[in-house]
């Protein structure tokens, strides 16, 4: 599948990617003096028929028909390659005018991006949901324009719950464990799906941290990866879920998000943390499922995880005056709804969110949408986050294995985060 699993940070440090040997120029003037803008975007589709290329091509042609002299050249790549494609272009001095990818902070820190207030009209900039817009800031200046978003809920298989005699969705970790024990006793292969493999380990990690009262950073933005709350959370997961054989036969540290999603669709998983695209996948399999807020250490988690993908505009070709009006068009209510509705994602603007909430056709997304304003996001504003994310993918699985030492592993990641942050600072 090309669809991203969903919206976890994939860039491993875009500014450090290898150079591409030969790339076409961007933002040039075309025949008759027409202005060409180059847009590079990620593909949210899982097959050719629903590729994001269709959306962007249609949007570009619509904009061109209303703005003579502007030509939008569109390139769309899978999530496995789009971040590196853009990094290669930038490193080779061939930056696109606009990129819609997974990370912006390293480009912003290098002075390569326009700030939002130099691009967008005041109404467009003010329409972003504030919690998401804040995640696009570096030193309190917004460079990352959120494009689409996601929050997380606990999904559970209603048929398996009934078979196991679980009568209510769990609200606390003790209730989650009790449900998992009953599911195991009823013969469910994977009572709780725990994907701590490299595909999206930072997401599952963050959800457990938040549910335990911790997180990646404090309110001032300083890393708190090895906090007492985070250590306690993973000691609980190690001892009370993995240690009691409640996560299935496979090593969680080698289990990817899509592996668990596929198993859920096959009816082998009792419950798991999921994002909106799991709705489509589960319905396609005819699964009878429901969703509930993430359980926390003593009750419902105080915060869920929010994730955003980013739009950004590069300075290299000096096309600010052309880029800004196009982005205003991209973020118009109807265009935002068109994209998010197609891929079951959450809009990042107040106008589109309100419209989605007023439309019963999007009712399944309302529980995710309700959490968006107060969700906690990856520290994507930190240039260091790309390297920290890679370290989490490589190391976090070890904390839940037999004999695993959460305090030691989290402290190792914390030291790397601090060192990287200090070097970047």
Coordinates of C-alpha atoms in Angstrom, one line a residue:
X1 CA 0.0 0.0 0.0
X2 CA 1.1 3.5 -0.7
X3 CA -1.1 5.1 2.0
X4 CA 0.9 6.4 4.9
X5 CA 0.4 4.5 8.1
X6 CA -1.1 7.3 9.1
X7 CA 0.7 10.6 9.4
X8 CA 3.6 9.4 11.6
X9 CA 6.7 11.4 10.9
X10 CA 8.6 9.6 8.1
X11 CA 11.4 12.1 7.5
X12 CA 14.6 10.8 9.0
X13 CA 16.3 14.2 8.6
X14 CA 15.4 15.7 5.3
X15 CA 18.3 18.1 5.2
X16 CA 20.8 15.2 5.4
X17 CA 19.5 13.2 2.5
X18 CA 21.6 12.3 -0.5
X19 CA 21.8 14.6 -3.5
X20 CA 19.9 13.8 -6.6
X21 CA 22.1 13.8 -9.7
X22 CA 19.8 15.6 -12.1
X23 CA 16.5 17.4 -11.4
X24 CA 14.4 19.8 -13.4
X25 CA 14.2 23.4 -12.6
X26 CA 11.2 24.7 -10.6
X27 CA 9.2 27.8 -10.6
X28 CA 10.4 28.9 -14.0
X29 CA 8.6 31.1 -16.6
X30 CA 7.0 29.2 -19.3
X31 CA 6.0 30.0 -22.9
X32 CA 4.5 33.5 -23.3
X33 CA 5.8 34.6 -19.9
X34 CA 3.4 32.2 -18.0
X35 CA 4.5 31.4 -14.4
X36 CA 5.2 27.8 -13.6
X37 CA 4.9 26.6 -10.0
X38 CA 6.1 23.2 -8.9
X39 CA 4.2 21.2 -6.3
X40 CA 5.5 18.0 -4.8
X41 CA 3.0 16.1 -2.7
X42 CA 2.5 12.8 -0.9
X43 CA 0.2 10.0 -2.1
X44 CA -2.6 9.1 0.4
X45 CA -4.1 6.6 -2.0
X46 CA -3.6 2.8 -1.8
X47 CA -4.1 2.1 -5.5
X48 CA -4.0 4.0 -8.8
X49 CA -7.7 4.7 -8.8
X50 CA -7.5 6.8 -5.7
X51 CA -4.1 8.3 -6.0
X52 CA -3.7 11.8 -4.7
X53 CA -2.3 12.7 -8.1
X54 CA -5.9 12.8 -9.4
X55 CA -6.9 15.3 -6.7
X56 CA -3.9 17.6 -7.3
X57 CA -4.2 17.5 -11.0
X58 CA -7.9 18.4 -10.9
X59 CA -7.2 21.2 -8.3
X60 CA -4.3 22.6 -10.4
X61 CA -6.4 22.7 -13.6
X62 CA -9.3 24.4 -11.8
X63 CA -6.9 27.0 -10.4
X64 CA -5.3 27.6 -13.8
X65 CA -8.7 28.1 -15.4
X66 CA -9.3 30.9 -13.0
X67 CA -5.8 32.4 -13.1
X68 CA -4.5 32.9 -16.5
X69 CA -0.7 32.9 -16.8
X70 CA -0.2 30.4 -13.9
X71 CA 0.8 26.8 -14.5
X72 CA 0.9 24.3 -11.7
X73 CA 3.3 21.3 -12.3
X74 CA 2.4 18.5 -10.0
X75 CA 4.5 15.5 -8.9
X76 CA 3.1 13.0 -6.4
X77 CA 5.2 10.3 -4.7
X78 CA 4.5 7.5 -2.2
X79 CA 5.1 8.2 1.5
X80 CA 8.1 5.9 1.4
X81 CA 10.0 8.3 -0.9
X82 CA 8.4 11.7 -0.9
X83 CA 10.4 13.2 2.0
X84 CA 13.7 12.1 0.5
X85 CA 12.6 13.3 -3.0
X86 CA 12.1 16.8 -1.7
X87 CA 15.3 16.7 0.4
X88 CA 17.2 15.7 -2.7
X89 CA 15.7 18.6 -4.7
X90 CA 16.6 21.1 -2.0
X91 CA 20.1 19.8 -1.6
X92 CA 20.7 20.0 -5.3
X93 CA 19.5 23.6 -5.4
X94 CA 16.3 22.6 -7.3
X95 CA 13.7 23.2 -4.5
X96 CA 10.0 22.9 -5.5
X97 CA 7.9 26.0 -4.9
X98 CA 5.5 24.0 -2.7
X99 CA 5.9 20.7 -0.9
X100 CA 3.3 18.7 1.0
X101 CA 5.3 16.2 3.1
X102 CA 6.0 15.0 6.6
X103 CA 8.5 17.4 8.1
X104 CA 9.3 21.1 7.8
X105 CA 11.5 22.1 10.7
X106 CA 14.9 21.4 9.2
X107 CA 14.1 23.5 6.1
X108 CA 12.8 26.3 8.3
X109 CA 15.9 26.3 10.5
X110 CA 18.0 26.5 7.3
X111 CA 16.1 29.6 6.3
X112 CA 14.7 28.0 3.1
X113 CA 11.0 28.5 3.8
X114 CA 8.6 31.5 3.7
X115 CA 6.7 32.1 6.9
X116 CA 3.0 31.8 6.8
X117 CA 2.3 35.4 7.2
X118 CA 4.2 36.2 4.0
X119 CA 2.1 33.8 2.0
X120 CA -1.4 33.5 3.2
X121 CA -4.2 36.0 3.4
X122 CA -5.2 36.9 7.0
X123 CA -8.5 35.0 6.8
X124 CA -6.8 31.8 5.6
X125 CA -4.1 32.0 8.3
X126 CA -6.7 32.7 11.0
X127 CA -8.8 29.7 9.9
X128 CA -6.2 27.1 11.0
X129 CA -7.2 25.2 14.1
X130 CA -5.0 26.9 16.7
X131 CA -3.5 23.7 18.3
X132 CA -2.4 22.5 14.9
X133 CA -1.1 25.8 13.7
X134 CA 1.1 26.1 16.8
X135 CA 2.7 22.7 16.0
X136 CA 3.9 24.4 12.7
X137 CA 5.9 27.1 14.5
X138 CA 9.7 27.4 14.9
X139 CA 10.7 30.1 17.5
X140 CA 7.1 31.2 17.4
X141 CA 7.0 31.8 13.7
X142 CA 4.8 29.6 11.6
X143 CA 6.6 27.9 8.7
X144 CA 4.7 24.6 8.6
X145 CA 1.2 24.9 7.2
X146 CA -0.9 21.9 8.4
X147 CA -2.5 20.0 5.6
X148 CA -4.5 17.2 7.1
X149 CA -4.7 15.8 10.6
X150 CA -5.5 12.7 12.6
X151 CA -6.3 11.8 16.2
X152 CA -6.5 8.4 17.8
X153 CA -9.1 6.2 19.5
X154 CA -9.2 2.7 20.8
X155 CA -10.9 0.4 18.3
X156 CA -12.5 -2.9 19.5
X157 CA -14.1 -5.9 17.8
X158 CA -17.6 -6.0 19.2
X159 CA -18.1 -9.7 18.2
X160 CA -14.9 -10.7 20.1
X161 CA -15.9 -8.6 23.1
X162 CA -19.3 -10.3 23.2
X163 CA -17.7 -13.8 22.9
X164 CA -15.3 -13.0 25.7
X165 CA -18.0 -11.5 28.0
X166 CA -16.5 -8.0 27.9
X167 CA -19.6 -5.8 28.4
X168 CA -18.1 -2.3 28.2
X169 CA -15.2 -0.5 26.5
X170 CA -12.2 -0.1 28.8
X171 CA -11.6 3.3 30.3
X172 CA -8.5 2.6 32.4
X173 CA -5.4 0.4 32.1
X174 CA -6.8 -2.0 34.6
X175 CA -10.0 -2.4 32.6
X176 CA -8.0 -2.8 29.4
X177 CA -5.9 -5.6 31.0
X178 CA -9.0 -7.2 32.4
X179 CA -10.6 -7.2 28.9
X180 CA -7.5 -8.5 27.3
X181 CA -7.4 -11.4 29.8
X182 CA -11.0 -12.3 29.0
X183 CA -10.2 -12.1 25.2
X184 CA -7.2 -14.4 25.6
X185 CA -9.3 -16.9 27.6
X186 CA -11.9 -16.8 24.8
X187 CA -9.2 -17.8 22.3
X188 CA -8.6 -14.4 20.7
X189 CA -5.2 -14.6 18.9
X190 CA -4.2 -11.0 19.7
X191 CA -6.2 -9.5 22.7
X192 CA -4.4 -6.1 22.3
X193 CA -2.5 -5.1 19.2
X194 CA 0.8 -3.4 20.2
X195 CA 2.8 -2.2 17.2
X196 CA 6.1 -0.9 18.4
X197 CA 7.9 -1.8 15.1
X198 CA 9.7 0.8 13.0
X199 CA 6.8 1.8 10.8
X200 CA 5.1 4.0 13.4
X201 CA 6.7 3.3 16.8
X202 CA 6.7 7.0 17.7
X203 CA 2.9 7.1 17.6
X204 CA 2.2 4.1 19.7
X205 CA 4.9 5.2 22.1
X206 CA 3.4 8.7 22.4
X207 CA -0.1 7.4 23.1
X208 CA 1.1 5.3 26.0
X209 CA 3.1 8.2 27.3
X210 CA 0.1 10.6 27.2
X211 CA -2.2 7.9 28.7
X212 CA 0.3 7.6 31.6
X213 CA 0.4 11.4 32.2
X214 CA 3.7 12.0 30.4
X215 CA 4.7 12.8 26.9
X216 CA 7.7 13.6 24.7
X217 CA 8.0 17.2 25.9
X218 CA 6.8 19.5 28.8
X219 CA 4.7 22.6 28.4
X220 CA 7.9 24.6 27.6
X221 CA 8.9 22.3 24.8
X222 CA 11.8 20.6 26.6
X223 CA 12.2 16.9 26.0
X224 CA 10.9 14.7 28.9
X225 CA 11.4 11.3 27.3
X226 CA 12.8 9.6 30.4
X227 CA 10.3 11.2 32.8
X228 CA 9.1 9.1 35.7
X229 CA 5.6 9.0 34.1
X230 CA 7.0 7.6 30.9
X231 CA 9.1 5.0 32.6
X232 CA 6.2 3.9 34.7
X233 CA 4.0 3.6 31.6
X234 CA 6.3 1.3 29.8
X235 CA 7.0 -0.8 32.9
X236 CA 3.3 -1.4 33.0
X237 CA 3.1 -2.3 29.4
X238 CA 6.1 -4.7 29.8
X239 CA 4.7 -6.4 32.9
X240 CA 0.9 -6.2 32.6
X241 CA 0.4 -6.6 28.9
X242 CA 3.4 -8.2 27.2
X243 CA 4.5 -10.1 30.3
X244 CA 1.1 -11.7 30.6
X245 CA 1.0 -12.7 27.0
X246 CA -1.8 -10.4 26.1
X247 CA -0.4 -9.0 22.8
X248 CA -0.3 -12.1 20.7
X249 CA 2.6 -14.3 19.6
X250 CA 4.7 -11.8 17.7
X251 CA 7.4 -9.5 19.1
X252 CA 5.8 -6.0 19.5
X253 CA 9.2 -4.4 18.7
X254 CA 9.0 -6.0 15.2
X255 CA 5.3 -5.5 14.7
X256 CA 4.3 -2.7 12.4
X257 CA 1.0 -0.7 12.5
X258 CA -0.3 -2.1 9.3
X259 CA 0.4 -5.6 10.5
X260 CA -2.0 -5.0 13.4
X261 CA -4.5 -3.2 11.2
X262 CA -4.6 -6.1 8.8
X263 CA -5.0 -8.6 11.7
X264 CA -7.8 -6.5 13.1
X265 CA -9.6 -6.6 9.7
X266 CA -9.1 -10.4 9.7
X267 CA -10.9 -10.6 13.1
X268 CA -7.8 -11.7 15.0
X269 CA -7.4 -8.6 17.2
X270 CA -9.6 -7.7 20.1
X271 CA -8.6 -4.0 20.5
X272 CA -5.9 -1.6 19.3
X273 CA -5.2 2.1 19.0
X274 CA -6.2 3.4 15.6
X275 CA -6.7 6.4 13.4
X276 CA -9.5 7.3 11.0
X277 CA -8.3 5.3 8.0
X278 CA -8.8 2.1 10.0
X279 CA -12.6 2.8 9.7
X280 CA -12.5 2.2 6.0
X281 CA -10.2 -0.8 6.2
X282 CA -12.4 -2.5 8.9
X283 CA -15.7 -1.7 7.1
X284 CA -14.2 -3.2 3.9
X285 CA -13.8 -6.4 5.8
X286 CA -17.3 -6.4 7.2
X287 CA -16.1 -6.0 10.7
X288 CA -18.5 -5.1 13.5
X289 CA -16.4 -2.7 15.6
X290 CA -16.7 0.4 17.7
X291 CA -14.4 3.1 19.0
X292 CA -13.8 4.8 22.4
X293 CA -11.3 7.3 23.9
X294 CA -7.9 5.9 24.8
X295 CA -7.8 4.4 28.3
X296 CA -5.5 6.1 30.8
X297 CA -3.6 5.0 33.9
X298 CA -6.6 5.7 36.2
X299 CA -9.4 6.5 33.7
X300 CA -9.8 8.0 30.2
X301 CA -6.5 9.4 29.0
X302 CA -6.3 13.2 29.6
X303 CA -5.1 13.8 26.0
X304 CA -4.9 11.9 22.8
X305 CA -2.3 12.1 20.1
X306 CA -2.8 14.4 17.2
X307 CA -0.7 14.2 14.0
X308 CA -0.5 16.5 11.1
X309 CA 1.2 16.4 7.7
X310 CA 2.7 19.7 6.4
X311 CA 2.6 22.1 3.5
X312 CA 5.5 24.4 3.0
X313 CA 6.7 27.0 0.5
X314 CA 10.4 27.4 -0.5
X315 CA 12.0 30.7 -1.1
X316 CA 14.5 29.6 -3.8
X317 CA 12.6 30.6 -6.8
X318 CA 11.3 33.9 -5.4
X319 CA 7.7 33.0 -6.3
X320 CA 6.0 34.2 -3.1
X321 CA 3.5 36.4 -4.9
X322 CA 2.3 33.4 -7.0
X323 CA 2.5 30.8 -4.2
X324 CA 0.4 32.7 -1.7
X325 CA -2.8 33.0 -3.8
X326 CA -2.6 29.3 -4.8
X327 CA -2.3 28.2 -1.2
X328 CA -5.3 30.4 -0.3
X329 CA -7.2 28.4 -2.9
X330 CA -5.8 25.1 -1.6
X331 CA -7.2 25.9 1.9
X332 CA -10.6 27.1 0.8
X333 CA -13.3 25.2 2.7
X334 CA -14.6 23.2 -0.2
X335 CA -11.2 22.1 -1.4
X336 CA -10.2 21.0 2.2
X337 CA -13.4 19.0 2.5
X338 CA -12.9 17.4 -0.9
X339 CA -9.5 16.0 0.1
X340 CA -10.3 15.0 3.7
X341 CA -13.6 13.4 2.7
X342 CA -11.9 11.3 0.0
X343 CA -9.3 9.9 2.4
X344 CA -11.3 9.9 5.7
X345 CA -9.0 12.4 7.3
X346 CA -9.5 15.4 9.5
X347 CA -9.5 19.0 8.2
X348 CA -7.1 21.5 9.7
X349 CA -9.3 24.6 9.3
X350 CA -12.1 25.8 11.5
X351 CA -14.5 26.3 8.5
X352 CA -14.0 22.8 7.1
X353 CA -14.1 21.2 10.5
X354 CA -17.4 22.9 11.2
X355 CA -18.8 21.8 7.9
X356 CA -17.7 18.2 8.5
X357 CA -19.4 18.3 11.9
X358 CA -22.6 19.5 10.4
X359 CA -22.7 16.7 7.8
X360 CA -24.0 13.3 9.1
X361 CA -22.2 11.6 6.2
X362 CA -19.0 12.2 8.2
X363 CA -20.5 11.1 11.5
X364 CA -17.9 8.3 12.0
X365 CA -15.2 11.0 12.0
X366 CA -16.9 13.2 14.7
X367 CA -15.3 11.4 17.7
X368 CA -11.8 12.0 16.1
X369 CA -12.8 15.6 15.2
X370 CA -14.0 16.4 18.7
X371 CA -10.5 15.6 20.1
X372 CA -8.5 17.7 17.6
X373 CA -8.5 21.1 19.4
X374 CA -7.0 19.6 22.6
X375 CA -4.8 16.9 21.1
X376 CA -1.1 16.7 21.7
X377 CA 1.2 16.7 18.7
X378 CA 4.7 15.4 17.9
X379 CA 7.3 18.1 18.6
X380 CA 7.7 18.6 14.8
X381 CA 8.9 22.1 15.4
X382 CA 12.2 20.7 16.6
X383 CA 14.9 20.1 14.0
X384 CA 16.1 17.4 16.4
X385 CA 12.8 15.5 16.2
X386 CA 13.7 13.7 13.0
X387 CA 16.7 12.0 14.6
X388 CA 14.8 11.4 17.8
X389 CA 12.0 9.7 15.9
X390 CA 14.5 7.4 14.2
X391 CA 16.0 6.5 17.6
X392 CA 12.6 5.7 19.0
X393 CA 11.9 3.4 16.0
X394 CA 15.1 1.6 16.6
X395 CA 15.1 1.2 20.3
X396 CA 11.6 1.4 21.9
X397 CA 10.7 -2.2 21.2
X398 CA 13.3 -3.3 23.6
X399 CA 11.6 -1.8 26.6
X400 CA 8.7 -4.2 26.6
X401 CA 10.6 -7.4 26.0
X402 CA 11.3 -9.8 28.9
X403 CA 14.1 -8.2 31.0
X404 CA 13.7 -4.9 29.2
X405 CA 14.7 -1.8 31.1
X406 CA 12.5 1.2 30.2
X407 CA 14.4 3.6 32.4
X408 CA 17.7 2.8 30.6
X409 CA 16.3 2.8 27.1
X410 CA 14.3 6.0 27.6
X411 CA 17.3 7.7 29.2
X412 CA 19.5 6.7 26.2
X413 CA 17.0 8.3 23.8
X414 CA 16.7 11.4 26.1
X415 CA 20.5 11.9 26.0
X416 CA 20.4 11.7 22.2
X417 CA 17.5 14.2 22.1
X418 CA 19.3 16.6 24.4
X419 CA 22.6 16.4 22.5
X420 CA 20.8 16.8 19.1
X421 CA 18.8 19.7 20.4
X422 CA 21.8 21.5 21.8
X423 CA 23.7 21.0 18.6
X424 CA 20.8 22.3 16.5
X425 CA 20.4 25.2 18.9

